[in-house]
Coordinates of C-alpha atoms and ligand atoms in Angstrom, one line a residue:
X17 CA 17.3 -28.8 65.6
X18 CA 19.6 -25.9 64.7
X19 CA 21.5 -28.5 62.7
X20 CA 18.4 -29.2 60.6
X21 CA 17.8 -25.4 60.0
X22 CA 21.5 -25.2 58.8
X23 CA 21.0 -28.1 56.4
X24 CA 17.8 -26.4 55.1
X25 CA 19.6 -23.1 54.6
X26 CA 22.5 -24.7 52.9
X27 CA 20.2 -26.6 50.5
X28 CA 18.1 -23.5 49.7
X29 CA 21.2 -21.5 49.1
X30 CA 22.5 -24.1 46.6
X31 CA 19.1 -24.2 44.8
X32 CA 19.1 -20.4 44.7
X33 CA 22.5 -20.2 43.1
X34 CA 21.7 -22.7 40.3
X35 CA 20.8 -21.4 36.9
X36 CA 20.4 -24.6 34.9
X37 CA 18.0 -27.6 35.1
X38 CA 21.1 -29.9 35.0
X39 CA 22.5 -28.2 38.1
X40 CA 19.1 -28.4 39.8
X41 CA 18.9 -32.1 39.0
X42 CA 22.2 -32.7 40.6
X43 CA 21.2 -31.0 43.9
X44 CA 17.9 -33.0 43.8
X45 CA 19.8 -36.3 43.6
X46 CA 22.3 -35.3 46.3
X47 CA 19.5 -34.3 48.7
X48 CA 16.5 -36.4 47.8
X49 CA 18.0 -39.2 45.8
X50 CA 18.3 -42.8 47.2
X51 CA 21.4 -41.8 49.2
X52 CA 20.5 -38.2 49.4
X53 CA 20.9 -36.2 52.6
X54 CA 17.2 -35.8 53.4
X55 CA 16.5 -39.4 52.5
X56 CA 19.2 -40.7 54.9
X57 CA 17.8 -38.4 57.7
X58 CA 14.3 -39.9 57.1
X59 CA 15.7 -43.4 57.2
X60 CA 17.6 -42.6 60.4
X61 CA 14.3 -42.1 62.1
X62 CA 13.8 -45.9 62.2
X63 CA 16.5 -46.1 64.9
X64 CA 15.1 -43.3 67.0
X65 CA 12.9 -43.6 70.1
X66 CA 9.2 -42.8 69.9
X67 CA 9.7 -39.5 71.6
X68 CA 12.5 -38.6 69.3
X69 CA 10.5 -39.7 66.3
X70 CA 7.7 -37.2 67.2
X71 CA 10.0 -34.2 67.2
X72 CA 12.5 -35.2 64.6
X73 CA 9.9 -36.6 62.2
X74 CA 8.1 -33.3 62.2
X75 CA 11.2 -31.2 61.5
X76 CA 12.5 -33.6 58.8
X77 CA 9.2 -33.5 57.1
X78 CA 9.2 -29.7 57.2
X79 CA 12.7 -29.7 55.8
X80 CA 11.6 -32.0 53.0
X81 CA 8.5 -29.9 52.1
X82 CA 10.4 -26.6 52.1
X83 CA 13.1 -28.1 49.9
X84 CA 10.6 -29.5 47.4
X85 CA 8.8 -26.1 47.3
X86 CA 12.2 -24.4 46.5
X87 CA 12.9 -26.9 43.8
X88 CA 9.5 -26.3 42.2
X89 CA 9.9 -22.5 42.2
X90 CA 13.4 -22.7 40.8
X91 CA 12.3 -25.1 38.0
X92 CA 9.7 -22.6 36.9
X93 CA 12.1 -19.7 37.0
X94 CA 14.6 -21.6 34.8
X95 CA 11.8 -22.4 32.3
X96 CA 10.7 -18.7 32.2
X97 CA 14.3 -17.5 31.6
X98 CA 14.7 -20.1 28.9
X99 CA 11.6 -18.9 27.1
X100 CA 12.6 -15.2 27.3
X101 CA 16.1 -16.1 25.9
X102 CA 14.6 -18.0 23.1
X103 CA 12.3 -15.1 22.2
X104 CA 15.3 -12.8 22.3
X105 CA 17.6 -15.0 20.2
X106 CA 15.4 -16.8 17.7
X107 CA 14.5 -15.0 14.6
X108 CA 11.3 -16.1 12.9
X109 CA 11.7 -16.6 9.2
X110 CA 8.2 -15.8 7.9
X111 CA 9.1 -16.8 4.4
X112 CA 9.5 -20.4 5.7
X113 CA 5.7 -20.6 5.8
X114 CA 5.7 -20.3 2.0
X115 CA 7.0 -23.5 0.6
X116 CA 7.4 -24.0 -3.2
X117 CA 4.5 -25.9 -4.5
X118 CA 2.2 -25.4 -1.6
X119 CA -1.1 -23.6 -2.1
X120 CA -0.7 -20.3 -0.3
X121 CA -3.1 -17.3 -0.1
X122 CA -1.3 -14.7 -2.1
X123 CA -1.9 -11.0 -2.6
X124 CA -3.6 -9.7 -5.7
X125 CA -2.9 -6.7 -7.9
X126 CA -5.6 -4.0 -7.4
X127 CA -7.7 -3.3 -10.5
X128 CA -6.5 0.4 -10.4
X129 CA -2.9 -0.7 -10.5
X130 CA -3.6 -3.3 -13.2
X131 CA -5.4 -0.7 -15.3
X132 CA -2.6 1.8 -15.0
X133 CA -0.1 -0.9 -15.9
X134 CA -2.1 -1.9 -19.0
X135 CA -2.3 1.7 -20.2
X136 CA 1.5 2.3 -19.5
X137 CA 2.2 -0.8 -21.6
X138 CA 0.1 0.4 -24.5
X139 CA 1.7 3.8 -24.6
X140 CA 5.2 2.4 -24.0
X141 CA 4.9 0.5 -27.3
X142 CA 4.3 3.9 -28.9
X143 CA 7.6 5.3 -27.4
X144 CA 6.0 7.2 -24.5
X145 CA 7.9 7.4 -21.2
X146 CA 6.3 7.7 -17.8
X147 CA 6.6 10.9 -15.7
X148 CA 5.2 11.5 -12.2
X149 CA 4.7 14.6 -10.1
X150 CA 4.0 15.4 -6.4
X151 CA 0.6 15.2 -4.9
X152 CA 1.1 18.6 -3.2
X153 CA 1.3 21.2 -5.9
X154 CA 1.6 24.9 -6.2
X155 CA -1.0 27.2 -7.7
X156 CA 1.2 27.9 -10.7
X157 CA 1.6 24.3 -11.9
X158 CA -2.0 23.3 -11.1
X159 CA -3.8 26.3 -12.4
X160 CA -2.0 29.4 -13.6
X161 CA 0.4 27.9 -16.1
X162 CA -2.4 25.8 -17.5
X163 CA -4.3 29.0 -18.4
X164 CA -7.0 28.3 -15.8
X165 CA -8.7 31.6 -15.1
X166 CA -9.0 33.0 -11.6
X167 CA -12.8 32.5 -11.6
X168 CA -12.6 28.9 -12.6
X169 CA -14.7 26.7 -10.2
X170 CA -11.8 24.4 -9.5
X171 CA -10.0 27.3 -7.9
X172 CA -12.7 27.7 -5.2
X173 CA -12.0 26.6 -1.7
X174 CA -14.9 24.1 -1.6
X175 CA -13.7 22.3 -4.7
X176 CA -10.0 21.9 -3.8
X177 CA -8.0 20.8 -0.8
X178 CA -5.9 23.8 0.0
X179 CA -3.0 23.5 2.4
X180 CA -2.4 26.5 4.7
X181 CA 1.0 28.0 4.2
X182 CA 2.6 29.0 7.5
X183 CA 4.4 32.0 6.0
X184 CA 1.6 32.8 3.7
X185 CA 4.1 33.1 0.8
X186 CA 2.8 30.3 -1.4
X187 CA -0.5 28.6 -1.0
X188 CA -0.2 24.8 -1.7
X189 CA -3.0 22.4 -2.7
X190 CA -3.6 18.7 -3.4
X191 CA -3.4 18.6 -7.2
X192 CA -6.8 18.5 -8.7
X193 CA -5.6 16.7 -11.9
X194 CA -2.4 15.2 -13.4
X195 CA -2.1 18.1 -15.9
X196 CA 0.5 19.9 -13.7
X197 CA 2.9 17.1 -14.7
X198 CA 2.6 18.6 -18.3
X199 CA 4.0 21.9 -17.0
X200 CA 6.8 20.3 -14.9
X201 CA 7.9 18.2 -17.9
X202 CA 7.8 21.2 -20.4
X203 CA 9.7 23.4 -18.0
X204 CA 12.3 20.8 -17.2
X205 CA 12.8 18.9 -20.5
X206 CA 13.6 20.0 -24.1
X207 CA 11.1 18.9 -26.8
X208 CA 10.4 16.6 -28.5
X209 CA 8.3 15.3 -25.5
X210 CA 6.2 12.2 -25.4
X211 CA 5.0 11.3 -21.9
X212 CA 2.2 9.9 -20.0
X213 CA 1.7 10.8 -16.3
X214 CA -0.4 8.5 -14.1
X215 CA -1.2 9.3 -10.5
X216 CA -3.5 10.2 -7.7
X217 CA -5.6 13.4 -7.9
X218 CA -7.9 15.0 -5.3
X219 CA -11.1 17.0 -5.2
X220 CA -13.7 17.8 -2.5
X221 CA -16.2 15.3 -3.9
X222 CA -17.7 12.2 -2.2
X223 CA -20.7 10.3 -3.5
X224 CA -21.5 7.1 -5.4
X225 CA -19.7 8.3 -8.6
X226 CA -17.1 10.6 -7.1
X227 CA -14.3 10.0 -4.6
X228 CA -12.1 12.7 -2.9
X229 CA -9.1 10.7 -4.2
X230 CA -9.0 9.2 -7.7
X231 CA -6.5 8.5 -10.4
X232 CA -5.9 10.1 -13.7
X233 CA -3.5 9.6 -16.6
X234 CA -2.3 12.6 -18.5
X235 CA -0.7 12.4 -21.9
X236 CA 1.5 15.0 -23.6
X237 CA 3.2 15.1 -27.0
X238 CA 5.3 18.2 -28.0
X239 CA 7.0 18.2 -31.4
X240 CA 7.3 20.1 -34.6
X241 CA 4.3 19.9 -37.0
X242 CA 2.0 18.1 -34.7
X243 CA -1.7 18.2 -35.5
X244 CA -5.1 17.0 -34.4
X245 CA -4.9 14.1 -36.8
X246 CA -1.9 12.6 -34.8
X247 CA -4.0 12.9 -31.7
X248 CA -7.0 11.2 -33.2
X249 CA -5.0 8.3 -34.7
X250 CA -3.2 7.7 -31.4
X251 CA -6.3 7.8 -29.2
X252 CA -8.3 5.6 -31.5
X253 CA -5.6 2.9 -31.6
X254 CA -5.1 3.2 -27.8
X255 CA -8.9 2.7 -27.1
X256 CA -9.1 -0.2 -29.5
X257 CA -6.1 -1.9 -27.8
X258 CA -7.3 -1.2 -24.3
X259 CA -10.9 -2.3 -24.8
X260 CA -9.7 -5.2 -27.1
X261 CA -12.2 -4.1 -29.8
X262 CA -11.1 -3.6 -33.4
X263 CA -12.9 -0.9 -35.4
X264 CA -14.1 0.6 -32.2
X265 CA -16.4 3.6 -33.0
X266 CA -14.5 6.7 -31.5
X267 CA -16.0 10.2 -31.7
X268 CA -14.3 13.5 -31.0
X269 CA -16.9 16.0 -29.7
X270 CA -15.9 19.7 -29.5
X271 CA -15.5 20.9 -25.9
X272 CA -13.6 23.4 -23.8
X273 CA -10.6 23.1 -21.6
X274 CA -8.6 26.3 -20.7
X275 CA -5.3 24.5 -21.5
X276 CA -6.1 23.2 -25.0
X277 CA -7.4 24.9 -28.2
X278 CA -9.2 23.4 -29.9
X279 CA -10.5 21.0 -27.2
X280 CA -12.5 17.8 -27.6
X281 CA -14.2 15.2 -25.5
X282 CA -13.7 11.6 -26.7
X283 CA -16.6 9.2 -26.8
X284 CA -16.6 5.5 -27.6
X285 CA -19.5 3.5 -29.0
X286 CA -21.3 1.1 -26.6
X287 CA -24.5 -0.7 -25.9
X288 CA -26.2 -1.2 -22.5
X289 CA -28.4 -4.3 -22.0
X290 CA -29.7 -4.5 -18.4
X291 CA -26.7 -4.0 -16.3
X292 CA -24.1 -5.2 -18.9
X293 CA -22.2 -2.7 -21.0
X294 CA -20.9 -3.9 -24.3
X295 CA -18.1 -1.7 -25.6
X296 CA -18.0 -1.3 -29.4
X297 CA -21.5 -2.4 -30.1
X298 CA -24.8 -0.5 -30.5
X299 CA -25.4 3.2 -31.1
X300 CA -24.9 4.8 -27.7
X301 CA -21.9 7.0 -26.9
X302 CA -19.8 6.9 -23.7
X303 CA -17.5 9.8 -22.7
X304 CA -14.1 8.5 -21.8
X305 CA -11.6 11.3 -21.9
X306 CA -10.7 15.0 -22.6
X307 CA -8.1 16.2 -25.1
X308 CA -6.9 18.9 -27.4
X309 CA -4.0 20.8 -28.9
X310 CA -1.9 22.5 -26.2
X311 CA -2.9 26.1 -25.9
X312 CA -0.2 28.5 -27.2
X313 CA -0.4 30.4 -23.8
X314 CA 0.5 27.2 -22.0
X315 CA 3.5 26.7 -24.3
X316 CA 4.6 30.3 -23.6
X317 CA 4.2 29.8 -19.8
X318 CA 6.6 26.9 -20.1
X319 CA 9.2 28.8 -22.1
X320 CA 8.4 27.2 -25.5
X321 CA 7.8 29.2 -28.7
X322 CA 4.4 28.2 -30.2
X323 CA 5.6 29.0 -33.7
X324 CA 8.3 26.3 -33.3
X325 CA 6.6 23.7 -31.2
X326 CA 3.1 22.4 -31.1
X327 CA 1.5 19.5 -29.3
X328 CA -1.5 17.7 -28.0
X329 CA -2.6 16.6 -24.5
X330 CA -5.2 14.2 -23.1
X331 CA -6.4 13.2 -19.7
X332 CA -8.4 10.2 -18.6
X333 CA -9.9 8.9 -15.4
X334 CA -8.4 5.5 -14.4
X335 CA -11.4 4.4 -12.3
X336 CA -13.7 4.9 -15.3
X337 CA -11.5 2.8 -17.6
X338 CA -11.1 0.1 -14.9
X339 CA -14.9 0.0 -14.3
X340 CA -15.7 -0.3 -18.0
X341 CA -13.1 -2.9 -18.7
X342 CA -13.6 -5.2 -15.7
X343 CA -17.4 -4.7 -15.1
X344 CA -17.1 -3.0 -11.8
X345 CA -20.2 -1.0 -11.0
X346 CA -19.6 0.9 -7.8
X347 CA -16.6 3.3 -7.6
X348 CA -16.5 3.1 -3.8
X349 CA -15.5 -0.6 -3.9
X350 CA -12.0 0.5 -5.1
X351 CA -11.1 2.1 -1.8
X352 CA -12.9 0.0 0.8
X353 CA -10.0 -2.4 1.1
X354 CA -12.4 -5.4 1.3
X355 CA -10.1 -8.5 0.9
X356 CA -13.0 -10.6 -0.5
X357 CA -13.7 -8.0 -3.2
X358 CA -10.0 -7.7 -4.0
X359 CA -9.8 -11.5 -4.2
X360 CA -12.6 -11.5 -6.8
X361 CA -11.7 -8.4 -8.8
X362 CA -7.9 -8.4 -8.2
X363 CA -5.3 -9.9 -10.6
X364 CA -2.5 -12.4 -10.1
X365 CA 1.0 -11.1 -10.1
X366 CA 2.1 -13.4 -12.8
X367 CA 0.9 -12.8 -16.3
X368 CA -0.8 -9.7 -17.8
X369 CA 1.0 -6.4 -18.3
X370 CA 4.3 -5.6 -16.6
X371 CA 3.8 -4.6 -13.0
X372 CA 5.4 -1.2 -13.5
X373 CA 3.1 1.0 -11.4
X374 CA 3.9 -0.9 -8.1
X375 CA 7.5 0.3 -8.4
X376 CA 6.6 4.0 -8.8
X377 CA 7.0 6.0 -5.6
X378 CA 4.7 9.0 -5.6
X379 CA 4.9 11.7 -3.0
Ligands
LIG426 N1 -7.3 18.0 -16.6 C1 -8.6 17.6 -17.1 C2 -9.5 17.3 -15.9 O1 -9.0 17.0 -14.8 C3 -8.5 16.5 -18.0 C4 -7.9 16.8 -19.3 C5 -8.7 17.3 -20.3 C6 -6.5 16.7 -19.4 C7 -8.1 17.6 -21.5 C8 -5.9 17.1 -20.7 C9 -6.8 17.6 -21.7 O2 -4.6 17.1 -20.9 O3 -6.2 17.9 -22.9 O4 -10.7 17.4 -16.0

């Protein structure tokens, strides 16, 4: 009997030591195969007496069952280890799922990015370069240098996202417009200057027509002998190209901005029938942007002599341009991240303007 227990212990130890299915298979053959140890023991029972059969049969059977159980457990363990090792060692190449020629669901360019890219392309043809600035600005660049008075509504806490300064030295804010990029450019570059500055802007506004985050494009030209006529010519040809309407009615309406003098609001001719807007037709006017000649005080604030240098600036809202051009009626759709909406209103990567904006890293 003790002999049988020894055999069992010996077999179980061998099973325990094995780490491969091949090794396990070998033990199985040598113990349970045709000429295996346990098989021969079972066969030897035929020669035993009936009394012996009762005792030995029971212990051989127990031995067989215990050994089979041990095999089963070890097989499972080897399988588990194999899976863990495969997970550790195999790298999944996700690009393999995209095979040339196969119809895959691909991403789309967001209408805001596409609109910024179209506008960059138009101005790039007129020798403008692109400048960007940080989202977190200081009071000087966002307000003071732009001649925005202390009592201007944009300076109030409820209109602007202010950021608490730990040392209380300089209060920071999320820029309320892209105009601070004008200041940064004039301070850091020598004229002549010809830039546009696209990017995110922030205000404490949230309803159907306002979002706390939105996009603007700022334009700035500084040179000698620049006048309002240059501004009008540039903006008219830009609007005609963007809206793809030749002889687009464009109107300059006197207005006020602290950083320009004189200032104007630009309207384009349009017609509304039901819910459809037709740009360039009819007798109604739609306001699309603000502009003006850079205020002498702003030039001085940036270290430029207004007797030597003049210039003009303009600022437009990207969402408005995108809505008008692509027939999008609700501002909030832009930011909801609904894939079905983007699939409908988004643009394919190939074709259209150069995808410049995607490569800009704003901070
Ligand atoms: N910064 C103005 C705003 O956010 C837009 C603007 C108007 C920019 C006139 C300009 C400009 O450069 O000349 O409302």
